[in-house]
Short mmCIF file of C-alpha atoms in Angstrom, two decimals:
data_model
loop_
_atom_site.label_atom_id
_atom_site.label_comp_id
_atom_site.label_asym_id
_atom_site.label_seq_id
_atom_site.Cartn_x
_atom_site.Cartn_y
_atom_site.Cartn_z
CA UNK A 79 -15.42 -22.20 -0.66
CA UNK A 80 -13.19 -24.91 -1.97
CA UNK A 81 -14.59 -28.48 -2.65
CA UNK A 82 -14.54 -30.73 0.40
CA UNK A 83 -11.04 -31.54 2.01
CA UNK A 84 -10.32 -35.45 1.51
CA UNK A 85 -6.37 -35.23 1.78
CA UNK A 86 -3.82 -34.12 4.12
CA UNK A 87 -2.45 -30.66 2.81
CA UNK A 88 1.22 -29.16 3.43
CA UNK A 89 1.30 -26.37 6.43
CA UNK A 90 -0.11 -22.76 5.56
CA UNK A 91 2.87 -20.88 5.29
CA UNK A 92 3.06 -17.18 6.12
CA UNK A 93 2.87 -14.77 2.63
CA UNK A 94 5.69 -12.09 3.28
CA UNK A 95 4.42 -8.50 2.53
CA UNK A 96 6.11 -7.10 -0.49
CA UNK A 97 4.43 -4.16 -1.31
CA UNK A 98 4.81 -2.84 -5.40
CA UNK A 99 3.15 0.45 -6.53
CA UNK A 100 3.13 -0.72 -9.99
CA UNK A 101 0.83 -3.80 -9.00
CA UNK A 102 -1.24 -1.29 -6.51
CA UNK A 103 -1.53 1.17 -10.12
CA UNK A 104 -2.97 -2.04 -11.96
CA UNK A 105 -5.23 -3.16 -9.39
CA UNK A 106 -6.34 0.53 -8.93
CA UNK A 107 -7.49 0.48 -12.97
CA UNK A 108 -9.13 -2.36 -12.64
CA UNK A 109 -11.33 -1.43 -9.95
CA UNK A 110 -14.58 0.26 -11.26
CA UNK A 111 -14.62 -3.08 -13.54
CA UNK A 112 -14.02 -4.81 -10.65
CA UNK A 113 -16.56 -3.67 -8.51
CA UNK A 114 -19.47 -3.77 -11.02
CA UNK A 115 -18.65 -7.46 -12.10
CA UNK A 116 -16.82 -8.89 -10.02
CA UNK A 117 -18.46 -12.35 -9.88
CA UNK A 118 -20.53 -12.45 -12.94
CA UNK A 119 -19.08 -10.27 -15.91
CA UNK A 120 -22.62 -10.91 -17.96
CA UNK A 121 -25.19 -9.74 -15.04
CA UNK A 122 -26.23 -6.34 -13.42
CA UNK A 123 -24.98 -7.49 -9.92
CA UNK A 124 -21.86 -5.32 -8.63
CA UNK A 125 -21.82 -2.09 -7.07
CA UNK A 126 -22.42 1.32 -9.36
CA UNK A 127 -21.77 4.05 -6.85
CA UNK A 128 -19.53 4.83 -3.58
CA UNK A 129 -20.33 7.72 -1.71
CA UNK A 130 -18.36 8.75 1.40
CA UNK A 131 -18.77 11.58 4.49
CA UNK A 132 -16.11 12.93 5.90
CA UNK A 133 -13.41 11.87 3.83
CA UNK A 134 -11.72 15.02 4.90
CA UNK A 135 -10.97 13.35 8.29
CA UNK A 136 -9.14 11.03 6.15
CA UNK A 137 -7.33 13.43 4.13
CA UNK A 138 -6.41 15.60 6.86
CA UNK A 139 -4.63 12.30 8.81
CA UNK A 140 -2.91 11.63 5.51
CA UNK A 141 -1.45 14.65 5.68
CA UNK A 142 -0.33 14.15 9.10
CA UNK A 143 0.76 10.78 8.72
CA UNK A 144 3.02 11.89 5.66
CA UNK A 145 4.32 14.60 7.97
CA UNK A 146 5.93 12.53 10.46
CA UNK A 147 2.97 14.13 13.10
CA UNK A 148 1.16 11.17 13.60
CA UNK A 149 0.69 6.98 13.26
CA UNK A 150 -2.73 5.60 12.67
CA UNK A 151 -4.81 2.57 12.08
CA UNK A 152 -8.20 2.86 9.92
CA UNK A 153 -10.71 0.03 11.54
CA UNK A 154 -13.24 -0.65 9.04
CA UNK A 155 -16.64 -2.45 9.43
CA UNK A 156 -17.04 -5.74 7.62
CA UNK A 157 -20.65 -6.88 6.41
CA UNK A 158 -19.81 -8.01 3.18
CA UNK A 159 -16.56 -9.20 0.93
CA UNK A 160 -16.69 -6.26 -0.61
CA UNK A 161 -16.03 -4.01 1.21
CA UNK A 162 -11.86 -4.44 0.73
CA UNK A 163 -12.86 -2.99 -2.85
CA UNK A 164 -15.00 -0.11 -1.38
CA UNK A 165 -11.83 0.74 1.45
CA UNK A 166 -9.75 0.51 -2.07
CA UNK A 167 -11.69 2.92 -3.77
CA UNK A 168 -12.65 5.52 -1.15
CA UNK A 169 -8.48 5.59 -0.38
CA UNK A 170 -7.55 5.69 -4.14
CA UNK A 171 -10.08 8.15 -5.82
CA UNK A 172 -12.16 9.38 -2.87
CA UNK A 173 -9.73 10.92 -0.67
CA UNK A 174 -7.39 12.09 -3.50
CA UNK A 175 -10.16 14.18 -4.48
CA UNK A 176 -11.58 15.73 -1.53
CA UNK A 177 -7.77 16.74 -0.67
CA UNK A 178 -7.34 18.55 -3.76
CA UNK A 179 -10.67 20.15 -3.08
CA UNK A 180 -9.53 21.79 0.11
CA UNK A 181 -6.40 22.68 -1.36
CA UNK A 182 -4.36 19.70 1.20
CA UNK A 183 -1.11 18.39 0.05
CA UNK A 184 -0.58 14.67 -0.41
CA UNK A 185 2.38 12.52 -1.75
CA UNK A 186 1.10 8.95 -3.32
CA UNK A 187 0.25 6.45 -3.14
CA UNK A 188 -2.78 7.42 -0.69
CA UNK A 189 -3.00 3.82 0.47
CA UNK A 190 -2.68 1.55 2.95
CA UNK A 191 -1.41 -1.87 4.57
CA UNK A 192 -4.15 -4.30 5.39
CA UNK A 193 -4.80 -7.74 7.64
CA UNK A 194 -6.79 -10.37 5.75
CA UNK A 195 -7.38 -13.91 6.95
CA UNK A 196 -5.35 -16.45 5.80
CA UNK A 197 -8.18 -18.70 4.82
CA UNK A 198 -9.26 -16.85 1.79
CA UNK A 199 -6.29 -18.32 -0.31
CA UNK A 200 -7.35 -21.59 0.61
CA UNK A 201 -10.66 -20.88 -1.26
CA UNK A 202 -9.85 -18.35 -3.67
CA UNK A 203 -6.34 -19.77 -4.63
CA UNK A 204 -2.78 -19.11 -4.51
CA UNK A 205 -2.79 -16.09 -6.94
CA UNK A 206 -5.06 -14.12 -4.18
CA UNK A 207 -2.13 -14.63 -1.59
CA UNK A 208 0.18 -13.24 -4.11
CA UNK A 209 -1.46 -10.42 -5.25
CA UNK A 210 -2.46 -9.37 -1.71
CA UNK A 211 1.24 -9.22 -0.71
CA UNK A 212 2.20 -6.51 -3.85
CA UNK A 213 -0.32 -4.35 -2.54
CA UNK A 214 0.38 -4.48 1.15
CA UNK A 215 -1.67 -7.44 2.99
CA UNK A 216 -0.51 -9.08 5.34
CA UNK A 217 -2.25 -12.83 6.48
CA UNK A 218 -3.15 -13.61 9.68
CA UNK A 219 -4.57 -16.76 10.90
CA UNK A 220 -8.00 -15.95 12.77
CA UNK A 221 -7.97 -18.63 15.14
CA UNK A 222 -4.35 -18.87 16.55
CA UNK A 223 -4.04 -17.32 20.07
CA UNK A 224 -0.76 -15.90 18.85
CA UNK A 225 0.37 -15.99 15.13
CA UNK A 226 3.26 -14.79 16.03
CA UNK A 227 5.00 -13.26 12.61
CA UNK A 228 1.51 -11.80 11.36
CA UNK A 229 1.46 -9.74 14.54
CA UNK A 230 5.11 -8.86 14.48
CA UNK A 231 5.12 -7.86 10.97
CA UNK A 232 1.81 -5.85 11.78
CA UNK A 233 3.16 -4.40 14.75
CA UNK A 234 6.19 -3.19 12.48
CA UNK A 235 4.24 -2.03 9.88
CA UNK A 236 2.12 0.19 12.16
CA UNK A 237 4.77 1.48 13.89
CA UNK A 238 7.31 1.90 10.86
CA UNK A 239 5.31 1.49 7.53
CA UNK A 240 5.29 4.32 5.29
CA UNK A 241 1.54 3.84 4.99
CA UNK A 242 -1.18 3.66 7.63
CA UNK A 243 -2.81 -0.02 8.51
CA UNK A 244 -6.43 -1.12 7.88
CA UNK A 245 -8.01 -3.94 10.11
CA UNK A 246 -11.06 -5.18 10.45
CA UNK A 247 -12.06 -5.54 13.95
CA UNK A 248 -14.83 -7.56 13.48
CA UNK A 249 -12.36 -10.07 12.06
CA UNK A 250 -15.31 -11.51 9.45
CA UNK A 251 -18.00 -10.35 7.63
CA UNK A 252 -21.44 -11.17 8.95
CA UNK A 253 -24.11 -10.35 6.16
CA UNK A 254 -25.48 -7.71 7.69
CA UNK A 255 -24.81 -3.58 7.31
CA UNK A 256 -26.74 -2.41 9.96
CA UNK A 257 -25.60 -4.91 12.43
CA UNK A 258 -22.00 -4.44 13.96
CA UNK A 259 -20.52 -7.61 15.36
CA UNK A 260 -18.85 -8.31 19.12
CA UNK A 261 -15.03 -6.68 18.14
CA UNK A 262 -12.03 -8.67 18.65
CA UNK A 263 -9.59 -6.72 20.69
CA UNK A 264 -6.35 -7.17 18.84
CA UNK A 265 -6.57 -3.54 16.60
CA UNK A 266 -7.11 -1.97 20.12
CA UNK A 267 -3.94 -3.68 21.66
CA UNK A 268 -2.06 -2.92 18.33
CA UNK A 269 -2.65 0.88 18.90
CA UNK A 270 -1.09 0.51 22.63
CA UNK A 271 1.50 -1.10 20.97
CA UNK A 272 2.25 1.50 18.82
CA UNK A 273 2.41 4.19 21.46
CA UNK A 274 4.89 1.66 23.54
CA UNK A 275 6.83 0.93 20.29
CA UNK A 276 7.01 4.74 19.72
CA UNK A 277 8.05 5.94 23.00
CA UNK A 278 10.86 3.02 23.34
CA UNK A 279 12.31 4.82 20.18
CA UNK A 280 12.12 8.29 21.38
CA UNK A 281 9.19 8.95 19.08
CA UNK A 282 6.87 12.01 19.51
CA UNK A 283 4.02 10.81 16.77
CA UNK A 284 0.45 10.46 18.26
CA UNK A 285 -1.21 7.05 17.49
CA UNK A 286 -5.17 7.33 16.29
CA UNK A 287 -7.71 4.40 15.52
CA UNK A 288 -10.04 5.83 12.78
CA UNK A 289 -13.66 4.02 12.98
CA UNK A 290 -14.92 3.74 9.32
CA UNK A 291 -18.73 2.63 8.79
CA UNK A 292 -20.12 0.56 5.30
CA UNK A 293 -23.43 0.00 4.41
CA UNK A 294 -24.82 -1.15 1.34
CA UNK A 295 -28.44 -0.87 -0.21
CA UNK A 296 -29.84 -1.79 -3.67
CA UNK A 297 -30.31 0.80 -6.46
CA UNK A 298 -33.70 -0.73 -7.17
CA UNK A 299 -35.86 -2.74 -4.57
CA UNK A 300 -35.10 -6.03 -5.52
CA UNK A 301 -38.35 -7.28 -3.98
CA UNK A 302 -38.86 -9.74 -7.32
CA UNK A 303 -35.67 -11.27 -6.87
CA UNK A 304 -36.43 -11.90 -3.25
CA UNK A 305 -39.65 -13.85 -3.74
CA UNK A 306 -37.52 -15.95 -6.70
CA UNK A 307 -34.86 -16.78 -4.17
CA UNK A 308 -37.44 -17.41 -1.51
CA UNK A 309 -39.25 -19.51 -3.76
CA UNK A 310 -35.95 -21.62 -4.28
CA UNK A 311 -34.91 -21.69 -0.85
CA UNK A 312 -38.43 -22.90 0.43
CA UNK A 313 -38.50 -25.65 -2.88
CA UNK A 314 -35.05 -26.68 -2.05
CA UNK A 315 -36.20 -27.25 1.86
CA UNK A 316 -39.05 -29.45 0.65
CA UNK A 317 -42.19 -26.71 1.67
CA UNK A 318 -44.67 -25.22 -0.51
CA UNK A 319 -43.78 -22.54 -2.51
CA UNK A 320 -45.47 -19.60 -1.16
CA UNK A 321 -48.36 -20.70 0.70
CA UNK A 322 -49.19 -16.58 1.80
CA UNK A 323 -51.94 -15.76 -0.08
CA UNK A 324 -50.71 -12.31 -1.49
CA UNK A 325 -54.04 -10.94 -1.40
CA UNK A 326 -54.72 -11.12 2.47
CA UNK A 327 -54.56 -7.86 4.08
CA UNK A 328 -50.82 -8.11 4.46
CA UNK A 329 -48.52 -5.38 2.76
CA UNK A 330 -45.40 -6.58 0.81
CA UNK A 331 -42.76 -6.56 4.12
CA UNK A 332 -45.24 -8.54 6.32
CA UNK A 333 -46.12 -11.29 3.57
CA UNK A 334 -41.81 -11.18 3.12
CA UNK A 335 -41.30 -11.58 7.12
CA UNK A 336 -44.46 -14.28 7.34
CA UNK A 337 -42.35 -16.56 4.37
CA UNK A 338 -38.66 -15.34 6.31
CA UNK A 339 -40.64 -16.78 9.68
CA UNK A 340 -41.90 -19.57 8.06
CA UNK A 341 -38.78 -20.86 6.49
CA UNK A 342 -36.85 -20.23 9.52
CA UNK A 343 -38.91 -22.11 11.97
CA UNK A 344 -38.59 -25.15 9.40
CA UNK A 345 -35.27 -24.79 8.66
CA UNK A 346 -34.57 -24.89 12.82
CA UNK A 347 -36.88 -27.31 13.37
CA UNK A 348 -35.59 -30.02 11.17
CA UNK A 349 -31.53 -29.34 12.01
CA UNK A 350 -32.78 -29.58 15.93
CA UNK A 351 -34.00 -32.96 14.70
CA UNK A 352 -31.00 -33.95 12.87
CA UNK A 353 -28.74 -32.82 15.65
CA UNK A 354 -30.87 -35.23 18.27
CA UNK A 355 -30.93 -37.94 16.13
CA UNK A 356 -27.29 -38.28 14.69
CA UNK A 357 -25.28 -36.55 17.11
CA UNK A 358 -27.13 -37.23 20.26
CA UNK A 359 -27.50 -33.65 21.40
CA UNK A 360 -30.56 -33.25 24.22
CA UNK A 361 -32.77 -30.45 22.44
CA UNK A 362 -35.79 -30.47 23.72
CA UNK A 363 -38.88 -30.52 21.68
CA UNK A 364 -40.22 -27.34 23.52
CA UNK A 365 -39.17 -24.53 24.86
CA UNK A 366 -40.56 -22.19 27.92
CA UNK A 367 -42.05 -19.26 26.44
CA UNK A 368 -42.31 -17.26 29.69
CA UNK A 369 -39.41 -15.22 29.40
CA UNK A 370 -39.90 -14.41 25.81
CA UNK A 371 -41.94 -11.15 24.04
CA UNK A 372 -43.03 -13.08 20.39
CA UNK A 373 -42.58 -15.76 18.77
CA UNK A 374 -40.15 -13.65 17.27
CA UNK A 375 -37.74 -13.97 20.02
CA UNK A 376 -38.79 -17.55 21.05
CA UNK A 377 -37.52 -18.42 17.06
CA UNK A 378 -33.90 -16.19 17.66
CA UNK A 379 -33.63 -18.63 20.97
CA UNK A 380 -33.83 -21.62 19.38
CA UNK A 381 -32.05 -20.66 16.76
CA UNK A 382 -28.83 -20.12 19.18
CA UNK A 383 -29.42 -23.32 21.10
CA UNK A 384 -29.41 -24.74 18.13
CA UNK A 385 -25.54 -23.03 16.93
CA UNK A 386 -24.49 -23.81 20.52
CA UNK A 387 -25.12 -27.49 19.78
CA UNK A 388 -24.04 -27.68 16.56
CA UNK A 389 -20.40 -26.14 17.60
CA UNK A 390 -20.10 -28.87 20.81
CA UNK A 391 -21.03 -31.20 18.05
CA UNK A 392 -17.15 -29.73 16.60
CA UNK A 393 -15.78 -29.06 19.89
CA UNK A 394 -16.09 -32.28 21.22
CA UNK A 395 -14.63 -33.97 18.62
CA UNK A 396 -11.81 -31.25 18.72
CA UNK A 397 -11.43 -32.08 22.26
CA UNK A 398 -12.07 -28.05 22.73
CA UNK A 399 -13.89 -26.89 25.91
CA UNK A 400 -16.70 -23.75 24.69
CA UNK A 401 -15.00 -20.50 25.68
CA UNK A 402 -16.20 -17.14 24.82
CA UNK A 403 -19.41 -15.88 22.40
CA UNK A 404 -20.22 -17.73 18.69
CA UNK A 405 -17.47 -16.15 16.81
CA UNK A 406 -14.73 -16.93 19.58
CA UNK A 407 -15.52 -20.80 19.36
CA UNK A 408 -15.74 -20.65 15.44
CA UNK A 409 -12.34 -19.20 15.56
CA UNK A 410 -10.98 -21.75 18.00
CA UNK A 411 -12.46 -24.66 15.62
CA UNK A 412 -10.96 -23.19 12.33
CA UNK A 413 -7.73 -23.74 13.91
CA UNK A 414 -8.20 -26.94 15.26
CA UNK A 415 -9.21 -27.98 12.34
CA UNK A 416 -6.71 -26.32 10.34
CA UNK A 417 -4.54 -28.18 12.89
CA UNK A 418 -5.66 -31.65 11.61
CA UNK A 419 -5.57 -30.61 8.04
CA UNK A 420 -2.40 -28.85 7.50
CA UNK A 421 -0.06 -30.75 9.23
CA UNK A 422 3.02 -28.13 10.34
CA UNK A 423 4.11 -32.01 12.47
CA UNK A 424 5.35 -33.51 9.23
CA UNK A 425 8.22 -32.17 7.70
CA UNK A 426 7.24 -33.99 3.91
CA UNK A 427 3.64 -35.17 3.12
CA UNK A 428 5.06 -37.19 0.51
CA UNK A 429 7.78 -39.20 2.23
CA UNK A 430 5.18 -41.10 4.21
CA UNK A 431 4.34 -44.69 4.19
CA UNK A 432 0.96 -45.59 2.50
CA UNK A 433 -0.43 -46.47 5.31
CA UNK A 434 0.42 -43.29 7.87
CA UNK A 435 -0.36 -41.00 4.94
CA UNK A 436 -3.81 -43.05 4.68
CA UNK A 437 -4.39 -41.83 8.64
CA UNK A 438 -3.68 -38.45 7.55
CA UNK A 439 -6.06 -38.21 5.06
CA UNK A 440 -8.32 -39.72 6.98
CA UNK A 441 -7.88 -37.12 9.62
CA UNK A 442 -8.07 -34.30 7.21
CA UNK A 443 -11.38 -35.32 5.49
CA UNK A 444 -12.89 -36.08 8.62
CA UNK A 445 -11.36 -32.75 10.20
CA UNK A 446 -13.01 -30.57 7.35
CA UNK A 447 -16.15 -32.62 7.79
CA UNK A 448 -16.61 -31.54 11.43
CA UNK A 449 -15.64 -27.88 10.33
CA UNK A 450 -18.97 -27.72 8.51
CA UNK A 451 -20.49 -27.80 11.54
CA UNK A 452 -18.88 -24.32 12.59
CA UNK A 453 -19.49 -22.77 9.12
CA UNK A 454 -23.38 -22.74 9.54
CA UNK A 455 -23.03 -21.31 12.85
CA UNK A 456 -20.92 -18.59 11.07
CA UNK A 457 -23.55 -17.68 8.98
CA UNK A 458 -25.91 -16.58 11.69
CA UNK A 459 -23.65 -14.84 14.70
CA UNK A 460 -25.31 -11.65 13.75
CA UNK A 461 -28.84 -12.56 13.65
CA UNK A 462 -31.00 -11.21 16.66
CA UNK A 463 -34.71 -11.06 17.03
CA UNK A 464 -35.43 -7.30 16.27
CA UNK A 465 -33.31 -6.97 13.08
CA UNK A 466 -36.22 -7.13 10.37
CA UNK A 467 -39.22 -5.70 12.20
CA UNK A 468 -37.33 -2.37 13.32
CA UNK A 469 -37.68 -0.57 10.23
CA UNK A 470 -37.92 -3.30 7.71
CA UNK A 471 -36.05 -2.65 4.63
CA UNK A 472 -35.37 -4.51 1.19
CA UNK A 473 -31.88 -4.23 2.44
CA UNK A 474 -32.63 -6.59 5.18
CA UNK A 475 -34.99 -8.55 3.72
CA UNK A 476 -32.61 -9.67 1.34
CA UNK A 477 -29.60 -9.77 3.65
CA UNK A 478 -31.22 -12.52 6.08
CA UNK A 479 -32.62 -14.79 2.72
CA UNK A 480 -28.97 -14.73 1.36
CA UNK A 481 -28.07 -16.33 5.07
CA UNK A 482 -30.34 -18.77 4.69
CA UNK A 483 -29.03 -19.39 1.11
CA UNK A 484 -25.76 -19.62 2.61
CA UNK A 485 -26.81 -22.39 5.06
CA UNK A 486 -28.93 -24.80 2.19
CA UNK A 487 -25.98 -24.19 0.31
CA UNK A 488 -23.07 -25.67 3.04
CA UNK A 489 -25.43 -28.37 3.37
CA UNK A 490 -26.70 -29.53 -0.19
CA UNK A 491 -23.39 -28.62 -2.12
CA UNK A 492 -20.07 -28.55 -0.80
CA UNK A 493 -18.22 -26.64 -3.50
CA UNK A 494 -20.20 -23.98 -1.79
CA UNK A 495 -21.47 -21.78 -5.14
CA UNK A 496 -21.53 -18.37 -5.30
CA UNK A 497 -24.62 -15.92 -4.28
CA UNK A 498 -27.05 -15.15 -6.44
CA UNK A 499 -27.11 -11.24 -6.67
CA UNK A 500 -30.06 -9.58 -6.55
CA UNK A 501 -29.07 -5.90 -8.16
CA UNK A 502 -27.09 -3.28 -8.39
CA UNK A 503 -25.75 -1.84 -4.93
CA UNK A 504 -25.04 1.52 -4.05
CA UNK A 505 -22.02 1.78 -0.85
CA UNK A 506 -22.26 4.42 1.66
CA UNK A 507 -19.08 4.98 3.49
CA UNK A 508 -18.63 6.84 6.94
CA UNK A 509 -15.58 8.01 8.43
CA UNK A 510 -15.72 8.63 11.85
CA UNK A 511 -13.89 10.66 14.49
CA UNK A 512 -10.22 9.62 15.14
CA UNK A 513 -9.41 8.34 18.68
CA UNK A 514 -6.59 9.15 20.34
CA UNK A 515 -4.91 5.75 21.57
CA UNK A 516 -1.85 8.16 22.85
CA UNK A 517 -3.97 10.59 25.29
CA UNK A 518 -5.35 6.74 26.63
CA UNK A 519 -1.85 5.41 26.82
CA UNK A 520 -0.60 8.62 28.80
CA UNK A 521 -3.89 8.65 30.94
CA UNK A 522 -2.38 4.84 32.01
CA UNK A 523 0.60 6.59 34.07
CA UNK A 524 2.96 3.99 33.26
CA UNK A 525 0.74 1.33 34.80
CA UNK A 526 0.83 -1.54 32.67
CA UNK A 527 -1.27 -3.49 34.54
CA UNK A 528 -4.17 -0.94 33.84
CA UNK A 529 -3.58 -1.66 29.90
CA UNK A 530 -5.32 -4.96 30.09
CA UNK A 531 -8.67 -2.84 31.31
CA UNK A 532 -7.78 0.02 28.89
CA UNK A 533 -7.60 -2.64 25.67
CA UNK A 534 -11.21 -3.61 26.56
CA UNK A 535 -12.57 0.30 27.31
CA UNK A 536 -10.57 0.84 23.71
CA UNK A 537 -12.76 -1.77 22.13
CA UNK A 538 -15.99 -1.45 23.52
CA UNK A 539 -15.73 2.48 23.02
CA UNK A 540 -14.74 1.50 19.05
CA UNK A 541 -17.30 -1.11 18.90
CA UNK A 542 -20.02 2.11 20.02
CA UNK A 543 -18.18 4.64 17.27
CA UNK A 544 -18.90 1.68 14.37
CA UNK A 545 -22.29 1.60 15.27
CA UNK A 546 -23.27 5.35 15.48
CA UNK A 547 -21.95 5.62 11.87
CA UNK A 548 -24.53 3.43 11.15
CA UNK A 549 -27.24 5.37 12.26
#
């Protein structure tokens, strides 16, 4: 995350895609470096081992695709920011290899174009931007109902590319591998589009979405590491540092849940406090627990009261009206706030008066201010109330104490540091069965007002295949 925002910027322009195989080879050496140390070249932190099934699914539509047979779009599940690297490596070394294996045929590069979100080179840096573009990214901004050149250029590149396209439908990573986030429809309406696009050009190819499933988990329980970042999180939040006596009759996962639970309900209860005192939000001070199983799910309902209020807290200073689940308003309120930061409605930052550039900036900083409301909600879309107790795991354990991390760190620092890793990780990649977006398309009859219905079947039956691969 980059420091806070206390200046007007220029507009984010759009990165043109200019692929280069010679970058792609470079990138491709790196990567086993990469992915063991990518943050911290001195510590035991990156992943040692990617394992896929079913790569021949992959191979096989390779070998289509390079055929002129077919088109198709590889939607990939997003819990973490690595898993770009891990889509990287099962394309460049995992596929390759299972293909010679059965004895299939395939031309190279075995790679493909990708979305990513225009925000990352406004943390990372400009370098990110232009690296992404040699090796086939394209930038789309999340929150724009139409960014209209990263669609078109998509939309080209899935119909015309000479590679296949890799989107992540979730359209952000939320923290968690065995939890599959609400889908954003726009890689189902890109496959219709590609069957249209197709068919105006007398094109017989058959279009295919191909589900792909990630999940992570740690070479060696890193149950130590856990009770030194719990330790720091529950220092940091001003509460005694492990006031579970490790001796009760409590094995290890319950005494981790009790200190999860415990931080939790602090953590909630003193942000519903801040929210009713400084932004004058009516939060009760109880809740009815009729409706509710545990204090388990009575914690999970305050907990999204409490993101509802903190993104109105955004929205009404956006002048945005609350439309749609968590991650639809967080992607409204990036824009807007992108909106008020870089300002596409003056043609030269620099040519401006003292004083109108002072409004700017002061609209900026204050825009990127209210952002940081949105950003904590961001960390916790995925949270629900059964996602630790149903077969707790280190995995998870450490997964939902990194969110928290996450949330002290928005608030105490804001250049935002970097996550303290807690091992060695081991990937697990799953390709799933290809669905046919033509036989859909066909099944339509020519009735395009049915496609509207058939985008949201596409999704919700995508949204089911991503979470069966994570069984």
């Amino acid at each position: 995350m980059p420091r806070s925002i206390q200046s007007t910027q220029p507009p984010l322009k759009f990165i043109p895609q200019r692929f280069n195989p010679f970058v792609l080879q470079i990138v491709r050496w790196l990567l086993p470096f990469v992915l063991r140390f990518r943050t911290r070249p001195w510590l035991p932190t990156g992943i040692v081992h990617i394992e896929s099934k079913n790569a021949e699914i992959l191979a096989k539509l390779y070998q289509q695709f390079q055929a002129g047979k077919i088109r198709f779009l590889i939607a990939f599940r997003h819990p973490e920011v690595e898993d770009p690297l891990c889509m990287l490596y099962l394309l460049s070394r995992i596929v390759p290899r299972v293909a010679r294996q059965q004895g299939i045929l395939l031309q190279h590069p075995v790679h493909s174009y990708f979305l990513y979100d225009r925000g990352m080179t406004v943390w990372a840096g400009n370098w990110l931007g232009w690296l992404f573009s040699r090796v086939g990214g394209v930038p789309i901004r999340r929150g724009r109902r139409l960014d209209r050149q990263a669609i078109q250029t998509a939309r080209e590149l899935f119909a015309n590319g000479k590679l296949p396209i890799a989107v992540a439908p979730e359209g952000g990573n939320n923290g968690h591998s065995g939890i599959v986030s609400p889908l954003e429809p726009g890689v189902a309406q890109m496959g219709f589009w590609c069957v249209e696009d197709l068919q105006k050009a007398n094109r017989s190819e058959t279009v295919f979405i191909v589900p792909v499933g990630i999940q992570y988990r740690y070479v060696e329980k890193p149950w130590s590491k856990i009770d030194w970042l719990l330790s720091k999180l529950e220092a940091d939040s001003g509460l005694p540092v492990n006031e579970i006596d490790p001796s009760a009759s409590l094995n290890q996962q319950e005494i981790y849940y009790q200190r999860i639970y415990r931080l939790g309900e602090y953590l909630i209860t003193e942000m519903e406090e801040f929210y009713r005192r400084f932004y004058h939000q009516d939060i009760p001070k109880t809740i009815s627990t009729e409706e509710f199983a545990s204090p388990n799910e009575i914690l999970i309902a305050r907990l999204h009261r409490l993101m509802d209020k903190a993104l109105k807290v955004a929205e009404e200073y956006f002048g945005i009206q609350p439309q749609g689940n968590f991650i639809d308003r967080c992607r409204r309120l990036e824009e807007a706030g992108w909106n008020y930061i870089y300002r596409e409605d003056i043609p030269d930052i620099n040519a401006l008066p003292p004083f109108k550039r002072g409004l700017a900036d002061w609209i900026a900083e204050e825009a990127d201010l209210r952002m940081r409301h949105m950003r904590l909600v961001e960390s916790f879309v995925a949270v629900n109330s059964t996602h630790i107790q149903e077969q707790p795991t280190a995995e998870k354990f450490a997964e939902t104490t990194l969110l928290m991390f996450d949330m002290l760190s928005r608030i105490q620092d804001t250049t935002f540091p970097g996550r303290p890793r807690l091992g060695w990780k081991e990937a697990q990649i799953t390709v799933g069965e290809p669905i046919s977006v033509t036989e859909r398309w066909e099944n339509l009859q020519g009735d395009r007002h049915a496609i509207r219905q058939a985008v949201s079947d596409l999704t919700k039956d995508l949204q089911v295949a991503l979470e069966k691969l994570l069984e």
